[in-house]
mmCIF file of C-alpha atoms in Angstrom:
data_model
loop_
_atom_site.group_PDB
_atom_site.id
_atom_site.type_symbol
_atom_site.label_atom_id
_atom_site.label_comp_id
_atom_site.label_asym_id
_atom_site.label_seq_id
_atom_site.Cartn_x
_atom_site.Cartn_y
_atom_site.Cartn_z
ATOM 1 C CA MET A 10 -147.624 52.742 76.296
ATOM 2 C CA LEU A 11 -145.934 55.792 77.795
ATOM 3 C CA LYS A 12 -142.173 55.949 78.226
ATOM 4 C CA PHE A 13 -140.072 58.190 80.424
ATOM 5 C CA MET A 14 -136.490 59.285 80.792
ATOM 6 C CA ASN A 15 -134.918 58.109 84.047
ATOM 7 C CA GLY A 16 -131.260 58.941 84.656
ATOM 8 C CA ARG A 17 -128.890 57.185 82.242
ATOM 9 C CA ASN A 18 -131.566 54.639 81.368
ATOM 10 C CA ILE A 19 -133.112 57.012 78.850
ATOM 11 C CA CYS A 20 -136.491 55.331 78.358
ATOM 12 C CA LYS A 21 -138.330 53.461 81.067
ATOM 13 C CA THR A 22 -141.905 52.180 80.741
ATOM 14 C CA ILE A 23 -144.017 53.236 83.725
ATOM 15 C CA VAL A 24 -147.565 53.208 82.339
ATOM 16 C CA LEU A 25 -149.260 50.432 80.425
ATOM 17 C CA GLY A 26 -152.765 50.213 79.036
ATOM 18 C CA VAL A 27 -155.231 52.385 77.218
ATOM 19 C CA GLU A 28 -154.668 56.124 77.381
ATOM 20 C CA VAL A 29 -157.816 57.950 78.304
ATOM 21 C CA ILE A 30 -156.402 61.234 79.591
ATOM 22 C CA LEU A 31 -154.553 63.704 77.355
ATOM 23 C CA LYS A 32 -150.844 63.740 78.153
ATOM 24 C CA ILE A 33 -149.342 67.156 77.463
ATOM 25 C CA LEU A 34 -145.653 68.039 77.584
ATOM 26 C CA THR A 35 -144.817 71.588 78.623
ATOM 27 C CA PHE A 36 -141.775 73.585 79.701
ATOM 28 C CA ASN A 37 -141.243 76.317 82.262
ATOM 29 C CA GLY A 38 -137.975 77.792 83.479
ATOM 30 C CA VAL A 39 -139.225 77.607 87.080
ATOM 31 C CA TYR A 40 -141.941 75.509 88.679
ATOM 32 C CA LEU A 41 -143.137 74.578 92.161
ATOM 33 C CA PRO A 42 -141.805 74.656 94.822
ATOM 34 C CA GLY A 43 -140.269 77.729 93.195
ATOM 35 C CA TYR A 44 -142.206 80.984 93.408
ATOM 36 C CA LYS A 45 -139.857 83.819 92.423
ATOM 37 C CA ALA A 46 -140.763 83.722 88.713
ATOM 38 C CA GLY A 47 -144.345 84.769 89.429
ATOM 39 C CA GLY A 48 -147.324 84.299 87.102
ATOM 40 C CA PRO A 49 -146.253 81.484 84.727
ATOM 41 C CA ILE A 50 -145.771 79.135 87.695
ATOM 42 C CA ARG A 51 -149.274 79.812 88.947
ATOM 43 C CA SER A 52 -150.746 79.540 85.444
ATOM 44 C CA LEU A 53 -149.427 75.996 85.044
ATOM 45 C CA ALA A 54 -150.277 74.908 88.593
ATOM 46 C CA ASN A 55 -153.826 76.242 88.247
ATOM 47 C CA LEU A 56 -154.249 74.552 84.867
ATOM 48 C CA ALA A 57 -153.089 71.214 86.272
ATOM 49 C CA SER A 58 -155.390 71.558 89.278
ATOM 50 C CA HIS A 59 -158.566 72.598 87.441
ATOM 51 C CA LEU A 60 -158.203 70.112 84.560
ATOM 52 C CA LYS A 61 -156.837 67.127 86.499
ATOM 53 C CA ASP A 62 -159.712 64.910 85.311
ATOM 54 C CA ASP A 63 -159.045 65.639 81.631
ATOM 55 C CA ILE A 64 -155.295 66.142 81.210
ATOM 56 C CA GLU A 65 -151.966 65.154 82.685
ATOM 57 C CA LEU A 66 -149.275 67.810 82.484
ATOM 58 C CA TYR A 67 -145.649 66.729 82.182
ATOM 59 C CA ILE A 68 -143.544 69.757 83.077
ATOM 60 C CA LEU A 69 -139.844 70.031 82.255
ATOM 61 C CA THR A 70 -138.175 72.664 84.439
ATOM 62 C CA ARG A 71 -134.922 73.719 86.105
ATOM 63 C CA ASP A 72 -133.673 72.308 89.385
ATOM 64 C CA ARG A 73 -133.868 75.660 91.215
ATOM 65 C CA ASP A 74 -135.901 78.818 91.729
ATOM 66 C CA ALA A 75 -135.343 81.979 89.679
ATOM 67 C CA GLY A 76 -132.094 83.699 90.625
ATOM 68 C CA ASP A 77 -130.977 80.934 93.005
ATOM 69 C CA THR A 78 -127.469 79.479 92.821
ATOM 70 C CA GLU A 79 -128.371 76.274 94.653
ATOM 71 C CA PRO A 80 -130.887 73.590 93.626
ATOM 72 C CA TYR A 81 -134.002 72.696 95.605
ATOM 73 C CA GLU A 82 -133.612 70.512 98.668
ATOM 74 C CA ASN A 83 -135.391 67.162 99.036
ATOM 75 C CA ILE A 84 -136.201 66.967 95.315
ATOM 76 C CA GLU A 85 -135.282 64.096 92.986
ATOM 77 C CA PHE A 86 -133.566 65.363 89.846
ATOM 78 C CA ASN A 87 -133.364 64.096 86.257
ATOM 79 C CA LYS A 88 -136.397 61.836 86.602
ATOM 80 C CA TRP A 89 -140.153 62.269 86.424
ATOM 81 C CA VAL A 90 -141.647 63.057 89.824
ATOM 82 C CA LYS A 91 -145.399 62.937 90.508
ATOM 83 C CA LEU A 92 -146.755 65.963 92.359
ATOM 84 C CA THR A 93 -150.405 66.439 93.346
ATOM 85 C CA ASN A 94 -151.815 67.017 89.863
ATOM 86 C CA GLU A 95 -148.799 66.932 87.540
ATOM 87 C CA HIS A 96 -145.550 65.147 86.684
ATOM 88 C CA VAL A 97 -142.367 67.246 86.892
ATOM 89 C CA PHE A 98 -138.864 66.641 85.548
ATOM 90 C CA TYR A 99 -136.394 68.788 87.511
ATOM 91 C CA GLN A 100 -133.441 69.101 85.171
ATOM 92 C CA LYS A 101 -129.987 69.596 86.675
ATOM 93 C CA GLU A 102 -128.525 72.949 85.652
ATOM 94 C CA LYS A 103 -125.285 71.497 84.268
ATOM 95 C CA GLU A 104 -127.183 69.014 82.112
ATOM 96 C CA MET A 105 -129.457 71.514 80.386
ATOM 97 C CA SER A 106 -128.762 71.403 76.668
ATOM 98 C CA ILE A 107 -130.673 71.241 73.422
ATOM 99 C CA PHE A 108 -129.486 67.635 73.011
ATOM 100 C CA THR A 109 -130.901 66.569 76.383
ATOM 101 C CA LEU A 110 -134.168 68.285 75.498
ATOM 102 C CA ARG A 111 -134.260 66.346 72.240
ATOM 103 C CA ARG A 112 -133.795 63.004 74.038
ATOM 104 C CA ILE A 113 -136.540 63.759 76.567
ATOM 105 C CA ILE A 114 -139.013 64.725 73.841
ATOM 106 C CA ASN A 115 -138.220 61.822 71.532
ATOM 107 C CA CYS A 116 -138.295 59.016 74.101
ATOM 108 C CA ASN A 117 -141.707 59.941 75.480
ATOM 109 C CA ASP A 118 -145.121 59.541 73.932
ATOM 110 C CA TYR A 119 -147.319 62.622 74.414
ATOM 111 C CA HIS A 120 -150.478 63.778 72.701
ATOM 112 C CA GLY A 121 -149.060 67.274 72.244
ATOM 113 C CA VAL A 122 -146.906 70.145 73.478
ATOM 114 C CA LEU A 123 -147.804 73.386 75.276
ATOM 115 C CA LEU A 124 -145.258 76.224 75.017
ATOM 116 C CA ASN A 125 -145.124 78.935 77.681
ATOM 117 C CA GLY A 126 -143.770 82.228 76.407
ATOM 118 C CA ILE A 127 -142.507 83.389 73.024
ATOM 119 C CA LEU A 128 -138.976 84.183 74.118
ATOM 120 C CA SER A 129 -138.238 81.575 76.787
ATOM 121 C CA GLU A 130 -135.116 79.452 76.384
ATOM 122 C CA TYR A 131 -137.138 76.228 76.382
ATOM 123 C CA THR A 132 -139.523 77.542 73.712
ATOM 124 C CA ILE A 133 -136.726 78.649 71.386
ATOM 125 C CA ARG A 134 -134.862 75.344 71.720
ATOM 126 C CA TYR A 135 -138.025 73.331 71.097
ATOM 127 C CA LEU A 136 -138.890 75.380 68.001
ATOM 128 C CA LEU A 137 -135.369 74.972 66.582
ATOM 129 C CA LEU A 138 -135.519 71.194 67.065
ATOM 130 C CA ARG A 139 -138.973 71.169 65.486
ATOM 131 C CA ARG A 140 -137.857 73.258 62.506
ATOM 132 C CA LEU A 141 -134.832 70.997 61.917
ATOM 133 C CA LYS A 142 -137.109 67.934 62.220
ATOM 134 C CA LEU A 143 -134.949 66.465 64.983
ATOM 135 C CA ILE A 144 -137.931 65.639 67.205
ATOM 136 C CA LYS A 145 -141.234 63.855 66.753
ATOM 137 C CA SER A 146 -143.882 66.039 65.180
ATOM 138 C CA LYS A 147 -146.586 66.815 67.741
ATOM 139 C CA PRO A 148 -149.507 69.287 67.725
ATOM 140 C CA THR A 149 -148.229 72.376 69.545
ATOM 141 C CA ILE A 150 -150.024 75.212 71.318
ATOM 142 C CA ILE A 151 -148.113 78.376 72.217
ATOM 143 C CA MET A 152 -149.081 80.935 74.871
ATOM 144 C CA PRO A 153 -147.273 84.327 74.691
ATOM 145 C CA HIS A 154 -147.663 84.968 78.457
ATOM 146 C CA GLY A 155 -147.144 88.700 78.039
ATOM 147 C CA ASP A 156 -143.917 88.471 76.003
ATOM 148 C CA LEU A 157 -145.447 90.504 73.164
ATOM 149 C CA SER A 158 -146.889 93.348 75.237
ATOM 150 C CA ARG A 159 -145.649 96.864 74.551
ATOM 151 C CA GLY A 160 -143.989 97.010 77.963
ATOM 152 C CA ALA A 161 -142.197 93.673 77.608
ATOM 153 C CA LEU A 162 -140.939 94.392 74.082
ATOM 154 C CA SER A 163 -139.614 97.797 75.160
ATOM 155 C CA LEU A 164 -137.043 96.056 77.383
ATOM 156 C CA LYS A 165 -133.948 94.872 75.473
ATOM 157 C CA ASN A 166 -135.823 96.068 72.410
ATOM 158 C CA LYS A 167 -133.050 95.657 69.823
ATOM 159 C CA LYS A 168 -132.151 92.100 70.829
ATOM 160 C CA LYS A 169 -135.785 90.959 70.815
ATOM 161 C CA SER A 170 -136.487 92.681 67.513
ATOM 162 C CA ILE A 171 -133.564 90.946 65.784
ATOM 163 C CA TYR A 172 -134.579 87.542 67.137
ATOM 164 C CA LEU A 173 -138.216 87.907 66.068
ATOM 165 C CA LYS A 174 -137.184 88.929 62.541
ATOM 166 C CA ILE A 175 -134.895 85.897 62.198
ATOM 167 C CA ALA A 176 -137.542 83.597 63.702
ATOM 168 C CA LYS A 177 -140.106 84.768 61.150
ATOM 169 C CA ILE A 178 -137.676 84.196 58.264
ATOM 170 C CA LEU A 179 -136.943 80.674 59.517
ATOM 171 C CA GLY A 180 -140.623 79.968 60.090
ATOM 172 C CA LEU A 181 -140.045 78.890 63.686
ATOM 173 C CA TYR A 182 -143.555 79.865 64.734
ATOM 174 C CA ASP A 183 -145.356 78.460 61.693
ATOM 175 C CA GLY A 184 -147.920 75.716 62.192
ATOM 176 C CA LEU A 185 -148.592 76.473 65.855
ATOM 177 C CA VAL A 186 -151.946 76.968 67.558
ATOM 178 C CA TRP A 187 -151.919 80.385 69.229
ATOM 179 C CA LEU A 188 -153.580 80.819 72.617
ATOM 180 C CA ALA A 189 -153.953 84.265 74.220
ATOM 181 C CA THR A 190 -155.375 84.858 77.688
ATOM 182 C CA SER A 191 -156.892 88.277 76.996
ATOM 183 C CA ASP A 192 -158.062 90.464 74.124
ATOM 184 C CA SER A 193 -155.082 92.768 74.627
ATOM 185 C CA GLU A 194 -152.681 89.831 74.314
ATOM 186 C CA LYS A 195 -154.514 88.698 71.186
ATOM 187 C CA ASN A 196 -154.038 92.179 69.701
ATOM 188 C CA ASP A 197 -150.346 92.182 70.678
ATOM 189 C CA THR A 198 -149.876 88.834 68.906
ATOM 190 C CA LEU A 199 -151.698 90.116 65.836
ATOM 191 C CA LYS A 200 -149.411 93.174 65.666
ATOM 192 C CA VAL A 201 -146.187 91.169 65.888
ATOM 193 C CA PHE A 202 -147.029 88.001 63.942
ATOM 194 C CA GLY A 203 -150.023 89.071 61.871
ATOM 195 C CA ARG A 204 -151.975 86.068 63.084
ATOM 196 C CA LYS A 205 -155.752 86.226 62.985
ATOM 197 C CA ASP A 206 -156.530 82.637 64.037
ATOM 198 C CA ILE A 207 -155.817 83.234 67.726
ATOM 199 C CA VAL A 208 -157.856 81.480 70.408
ATOM 200 C CA THR A 209 -158.576 83.580 73.506
ATOM 201 C CA ILE A 210 -159.192 81.879 76.867
ATOM 202 C CA PRO A 211 -158.467 83.589 80.209
ATOM 203 C CA ASN A 212 -156.161 82.062 82.801
ATOM 204 C CA LEU A 213 -157.700 79.883 85.473
ATOM 205 C CA PRO A 214 -157.555 81.232 89.044
ATOM 206 C CA TYR A 215 -156.075 79.615 92.125
ATOM 207 C CA HIS A 216 -158.625 77.079 93.368
ATOM 208 C CA SER A 217 -159.323 78.784 96.715
ATOM 209 C CA SER A 218 -159.432 82.283 95.255
ATOM 210 C CA GLN A 219 -162.938 83.312 96.214
ATOM 211 C CA ASN A 220 -163.402 81.812 99.674
ATOM 212 C CA GLY A 221 -164.392 83.807 102.752
ATOM 213 C CA ASN A 222 -164.831 87.402 103.880
ATOM 214 C CA ASP A 223 -162.404 87.115 106.798
ATOM 215 C CA PHE A 224 -160.881 90.588 106.508
ATOM 216 C CA ILE A 225 -158.150 91.187 109.096
ATOM 217 C CA ASN A 226 -156.968 94.736 108.473
ATOM 218 C CA ILE A 227 -159.187 97.456 109.972
ATOM 219 C CA LYS A 228 -158.477 100.743 108.228
ATOM 220 C CA GLU A 229 -158.424 104.057 110.077
ATOM 221 C CA LYS A 230 -159.100 107.415 108.449
ATOM 222 C CA GLY A 231 -155.874 109.194 107.502
ATOM 223 C CA ASN A 232 -153.904 105.934 107.315
ATOM 224 C CA LEU A 233 -153.319 103.392 104.566
ATOM 225 C CA ASP A 234 -151.418 100.104 104.288
ATOM 226 C CA VAL A 235 -150.264 99.746 100.677
ATOM 227 C CA ILE A 236 -148.686 96.594 99.302
ATOM 228 C CA TYR A 237 -146.627 95.723 96.220
ATOM 229 C CA ILE A 238 -146.101 92.037 95.362
ATOM 230 C CA SER A 239 -144.150 91.386 92.187
ATOM 231 C CA ARG A 240 -140.680 91.031 90.763
ATOM 232 C CA ILE A 241 -138.591 94.166 91.103
ATOM 233 C CA THR A 242 -137.970 95.043 87.489
ATOM 234 C CA LYS A 243 -138.735 97.901 85.110
ATOM 235 C CA VAL A 244 -141.822 96.278 83.628
ATOM 236 C CA LYS A 245 -143.512 96.144 87.055
ATOM 237 C CA ASN A 246 -142.828 99.870 87.557
ATOM 238 C CA LEU A 247 -142.044 100.053 91.285
ATOM 239 C CA LEU A 248 -140.188 103.373 90.963
ATOM 240 C CA PHE A 249 -143.322 104.949 89.481
ATOM 241 C CA ALA A 250 -145.308 103.627 92.455
ATOM 242 C CA LEU A 251 -142.862 105.212 94.891
ATOM 243 C CA LYS A 252 -143.058 108.568 93.127
ATOM 244 C CA VAL A 253 -146.858 108.767 93.176
ATOM 245 C CA LEU A 254 -146.940 107.708 96.836
ATOM 246 C CA ASN A 255 -144.633 110.575 97.720
ATOM 247 C CA ASP A 256 -147.352 113.062 96.716
ATOM 248 C CA VAL A 257 -149.875 111.642 99.188
ATOM 249 C CA LYS A 258 -150.819 113.258 102.504
ATOM 250 C CA GLY A 259 -151.563 111.197 105.596
ATOM 251 C CA TYR A 260 -149.719 108.183 106.996
ATOM 252 C CA VAL A 261 -148.877 105.467 104.496
ATOM 253 C CA ASN A 262 -147.077 102.168 105.069
ATOM 254 C CA PHE A 263 -145.747 100.740 101.815
ATOM 255 C CA ASN A 264 -144.684 97.088 102.046
ATOM 256 C CA ILE A 265 -142.720 95.702 99.107
ATOM 257 C CA TYR A 266 -142.490 91.967 98.385
ATOM 258 C CA GLY A 267 -140.742 90.274 95.490
ATOM 259 C CA PRO A 268 -137.383 89.063 94.185
ATOM 260 C CA ILE A 269 -134.932 91.626 92.838
ATOM 261 C CA SER A 270 -134.629 90.804 89.130
ATOM 262 C CA ASP A 271 -132.820 94.021 88.159
ATOM 263 C CA ASN A 272 -130.215 95.270 90.651
ATOM 264 C CA ASP A 273 -129.626 98.583 88.880
ATOM 265 C CA TYR A 274 -133.349 99.306 88.903
ATOM 266 C CA TRP A 275 -133.602 98.406 92.599
ATOM 267 C CA ASN A 276 -130.692 100.749 93.350
ATOM 268 C CA SER A 277 -132.655 103.562 91.689
ATOM 269 C CA CYS A 278 -135.665 102.684 93.842
ATOM 270 C CA GLN A 279 -133.574 102.672 97.017
ATOM 271 C CA LYS A 280 -132.094 106.045 96.152
ATOM 272 C CA PHE A 281 -135.571 107.518 95.770
ATOM 273 C CA ILE A 282 -136.815 105.847 98.971
ATOM 274 C CA SER A 283 -134.052 107.573 100.937
ATOM 275 C CA SER A 284 -135.441 110.973 99.917
ATOM 276 C CA MET A 285 -139.162 110.292 100.407
ATOM 277 C CA ASN A 286 -141.384 112.315 102.714
ATOM 278 C CA ARG A 287 -141.480 111.143 106.322
ATOM 279 C CA ASN A 288 -145.181 110.331 106.264
ATOM 280 C CA ILE A 289 -144.460 107.506 103.801
ATOM 281 C CA LYS A 290 -142.858 104.487 105.465
ATOM 282 C CA VAL A 291 -141.336 101.981 103.042
ATOM 283 C CA LYS A 292 -140.135 98.482 103.918
ATOM 284 C CA TYR A 293 -138.742 95.783 101.652
ATOM 285 C CA HIS A 294 -139.475 92.237 102.852
ATOM 286 C CA GLY A 295 -137.831 90.114 100.146
ATOM 287 C CA SER A 296 -139.529 87.311 98.223
ATOM 288 C CA LEU A 297 -142.901 85.976 99.367
ATOM 289 C CA PRO A 298 -143.803 82.262 99.102
ATOM 290 C CA HIS A 299 -147.204 81.759 97.508
ATOM 291 C CA GLU A 300 -148.707 80.098 100.577
ATOM 292 C CA LYS A 301 -148.194 83.345 102.525
ATOM 293 C CA VAL A 302 -149.666 85.710 99.914
ATOM 294 C CA LYS A 303 -153.254 85.470 101.135
ATOM 295 C CA LEU A 304 -152.361 86.264 104.755
ATOM 296 C CA VAL A 305 -150.213 89.250 103.758
ATOM 297 C CA PHE A 306 -153.051 90.604 101.614
ATOM 298 C CA LYS A 307 -155.482 90.315 104.507
ATOM 299 C CA ARG A 308 -153.223 92.643 106.490
ATOM 300 C CA SER A 309 -153.175 95.221 103.689
ATOM 301 C CA ASP A 310 -155.597 97.849 102.400
ATOM 302 C CA VAL A 311 -154.701 98.133 98.719
ATOM 303 C CA LEU A 312 -152.428 96.632 96.068
ATOM 304 C CA LEU A 313 -150.426 99.192 94.079
ATOM 305 C CA LEU A 314 -149.058 97.809 90.799
ATOM 306 C CA PRO A 315 -148.651 100.350 87.947
ATOM 307 C CA THR A 316 -147.325 97.635 85.628
ATOM 308 C CA LEU A 317 -146.250 98.296 82.047
ATOM 309 C CA GLY A 318 -148.247 95.245 81.005
ATOM 310 C CA GLU A 319 -149.851 92.023 82.264
ATOM 311 C CA ASN A 320 -151.561 89.386 80.147
ATOM 312 C CA TYR A 321 -153.362 88.242 83.312
ATOM 313 C CA GLY A 322 -151.864 89.348 86.622
ATOM 314 C CA HIS A 323 -152.271 86.541 89.150
ATOM 315 C CA VAL A 324 -151.374 88.836 92.037
ATOM 316 C CA ILE A 325 -154.184 91.210 91.012
ATOM 317 C CA VAL A 326 -156.678 88.344 91.061
ATOM 318 C CA GLU A 327 -155.496 87.143 94.460
ATOM 319 C CA ALA A 328 -155.825 90.650 95.887
ATOM 320 C CA LEU A 329 -159.384 91.044 94.618
ATOM 321 C CA SER A 330 -160.295 87.538 95.804
ATOM 322 C CA VAL A 331 -159.651 88.446 99.454
ATOM 323 C CA GLY A 332 -161.287 91.858 99.254
ATOM 324 C CA VAL A 333 -158.224 94.013 98.629
ATOM 325 C CA PRO A 334 -158.923 96.757 96.055
ATOM 326 C CA VAL A 335 -156.222 97.415 93.484
ATOM 327 C CA ILE A 336 -154.668 100.488 91.899
ATOM 328 C CA ILE A 337 -153.167 99.315 88.622
ATOM 329 C CA SER A 338 -152.374 100.544 85.133
ATOM 330 C CA ASP A 339 -154.735 100.187 82.190
ATOM 331 C CA GLN A 340 -152.335 97.635 80.669
ATOM 332 C CA THR A 341 -154.042 94.566 82.181
ATOM 333 C CA PRO A 342 -157.331 92.724 81.456
ATOM 334 C CA TRP A 343 -158.852 94.106 84.688
ATOM 335 C CA ARG A 344 -160.713 97.239 83.632
ATOM 336 C CA ASN A 345 -163.471 99.615 84.795
ATOM 337 C CA LEU A 346 -162.598 98.928 88.419
ATOM 338 C CA SER A 347 -163.755 102.282 89.778
ATOM 339 C CA LEU A 348 -167.280 101.707 88.437
ATOM 340 C CA ARG A 349 -167.507 98.608 90.664
ATOM 341 C CA ASN A 350 -165.770 100.060 93.755
ATOM 342 C CA ALA A 351 -162.975 97.537 93.215
ATOM 343 C CA GLY A 352 -160.133 100.018 92.714
ATOM 344 C CA TRP A 353 -158.763 101.997 89.770
ATOM 345 C CA ASP A 354 -157.143 101.180 86.415
ATOM 346 C CA ILE A 355 -155.299 104.320 85.362
ATOM 347 C CA PRO A 356 -153.209 105.228 82.282
ATOM 348 C CA LEU A 357 -149.517 105.518 83.122
ATOM 349 C CA GLU A 358 -149.453 108.995 81.617
ATOM 350 C CA ASN A 359 -151.760 110.178 84.414
ATOM 351 C CA GLU A 360 -149.487 110.285 87.487
ATOM 352 C CA ASN A 361 -151.875 112.616 89.288
ATOM 353 C CA GLY A 362 -154.630 110.052 88.835
ATOM 354 C CA TYR A 363 -152.625 107.531 90.857
ATOM 355 C CA ALA A 364 -151.889 109.989 93.648
ATOM 356 C CA ASN A 365 -155.552 111.061 93.756
ATOM 357 C CA ALA A 366 -156.763 107.449 93.951
ATOM 358 C CA ILE A 367 -154.405 106.696 96.831
ATOM 359 C CA GLN A 368 -155.408 109.918 98.597
ATOM 360 C CA THR A 369 -159.076 108.986 98.239
ATOM 361 C CA LEU A 370 -158.420 105.740 100.108
ATOM 362 C CA VAL A 371 -156.298 107.447 102.771
ATOM 363 C CA ASP A 372 -159.156 109.833 103.534
ATOM 364 C CA MET A 373 -161.787 107.082 103.863
ATOM 365 C CA ASP A 374 -163.059 105.839 107.206
ATOM 366 C CA LYS A 375 -163.752 102.173 107.939
ATOM 367 C CA GLU A 376 -167.362 102.212 106.687
ATOM 368 C CA GLU A 377 -166.498 103.913 103.389
ATOM 369 C CA PHE A 378 -163.550 101.600 102.818
ATOM 370 C CA LEU A 379 -165.582 98.440 103.430
ATOM 371 C CA LYS A 380 -167.555 99.263 100.270
ATOM 372 C CA PHE A 381 -164.313 98.840 98.320
ATOM 373 C CA LYS A 382 -163.385 95.594 100.064
ATOM 374 C CA PHE A 383 -166.736 94.016 99.245
ATOM 375 C CA GLY A 384 -166.648 95.661 95.814
ATOM 376 C CA ALA A 385 -163.331 93.963 95.029
ATOM 377 C CA LYS A 386 -164.689 90.503 95.787
ATOM 378 C CA LYS A 387 -167.951 91.146 93.959
ATOM 379 C CA TYR A 388 -166.156 92.439 90.858
ATOM 380 C CA LEU A 389 -163.977 89.334 90.604
ATOM 381 C CA LYS A 390 -166.918 87.003 91.091
ATOM 382 C CA GLU A 391 -168.840 88.734 88.301
ATOM 383 C CA VAL A 392 -166.063 88.790 85.707
ATOM 384 C CA GLN A 393 -164.624 85.319 86.286
ATOM 385 C CA LYS A 394 -166.511 82.402 84.766
ATOM 386 C CA VAL A 395 -164.450 79.441 85.939
ATOM 387 C CA SER A 396 -166.687 76.627 84.649
ATOM 388 C CA GLU A 397 -166.881 78.130 81.158
ATOM 389 C CA THR A 398 -163.120 78.689 81.127
ATOM 390 C CA LYS A 399 -162.409 75.077 82.102
ATOM 391 C CA GLU A 400 -164.694 73.844 79.325
ATOM 392 C CA ALA A 401 -162.946 76.097 76.792
ATOM 393 C CA TYR A 402 -159.492 74.736 77.706
ATOM 394 C CA THR A 403 -160.694 71.135 77.600
ATOM 395 C CA LYS A 404 -162.311 71.681 74.192
ATOM 396 C CA LEU A 405 -159.182 73.342 72.761
ATOM 397 C CA PHE A 406 -156.849 70.631 74.026
ATOM 398 C CA LYS A 407 -159.039 67.808 72.729
ATOM 399 C CA GLU A 408 -159.495 69.433 69.319
ATOM 400 C CA THR A 409 -155.780 70.229 68.972
ATOM 401 C CA TYR A 410 -154.164 67.117 70.403
ATOM 402 C CA THR A 411 -156.489 64.419 69.074
ATOM 403 C CA SER A 412 -157.042 65.691 65.528
#
């Protein structure tokens, strides 16, 4: 029997019979139809889609997109809603509290819990309730989702450092199963928590990621259409991207997409844009819904994202999947790109390396550039092993939640 919270009638039975599919409770600050919070949304949606025959995800989330002051339209709130592959509880902003979270957890019968992020509000509240033994004890898997990377920890460093020290003293993260999505994230977790029993399984891609060679953009020698799709914040390093572009000769269109998460940082970017060379044309388009990402990529030549750190980088994968080479930092799992004609992964200390990579693409004609477009798709196909990844997730969930 599975029970659910529904308005003031806290527990309502909606499923009877034998449970044959693992029912997993998880939390995310933003979920579909939201898109402004980036990667974690896609990670959950992809997981639900790929593993729909083995698990049912029950996702507790806010009633609005990141940064929005108004809730979603045409969405039922404070009750479980069935989407395509998952159940979602859109929690009204004014009713978000640790006590409400406790009621939702305790009145429902799940096999286990999946935590997204080390420092998310939902994760911290859940761990406090768990430590105080105010909720049912359930097997719990935690995914750092990049929170422990060098770049992420460098932002608000003092506040994060104090919290992590207190959390370790209280044992908030004891008894969890740790799941990293890359070797670098595993190493980051080891450095901060000293854990050695960390499972590593890569993220699952968007289901239609590797379909078609329908390239739209036809590059001309001496021209380049560069795109940036990500939140505008220090960790994504847009200002660095603008500076290296300013050293490039030829005609460059730089199209920026993404929500402004840090207004002061965006003001610094705008100030620099106003002084850039005339051969570099910059345009900010605002946030980009996920369903439009593929089309925008097809009209672009290269993704430029000198990020301070990504545990996966969904936007990088989507670029490669449609034949768009990438110029990124070496702080992601996507490495040795230049050897495969898929782009470049360059240390952030090497600003000239970024400018040289961009200049190389500017100077290419259509035939030369096509090698990189096909190279991008080929690289992704070779490094991603979707079937093996699905099996690894299924095995981990069954071993953790049914033991």
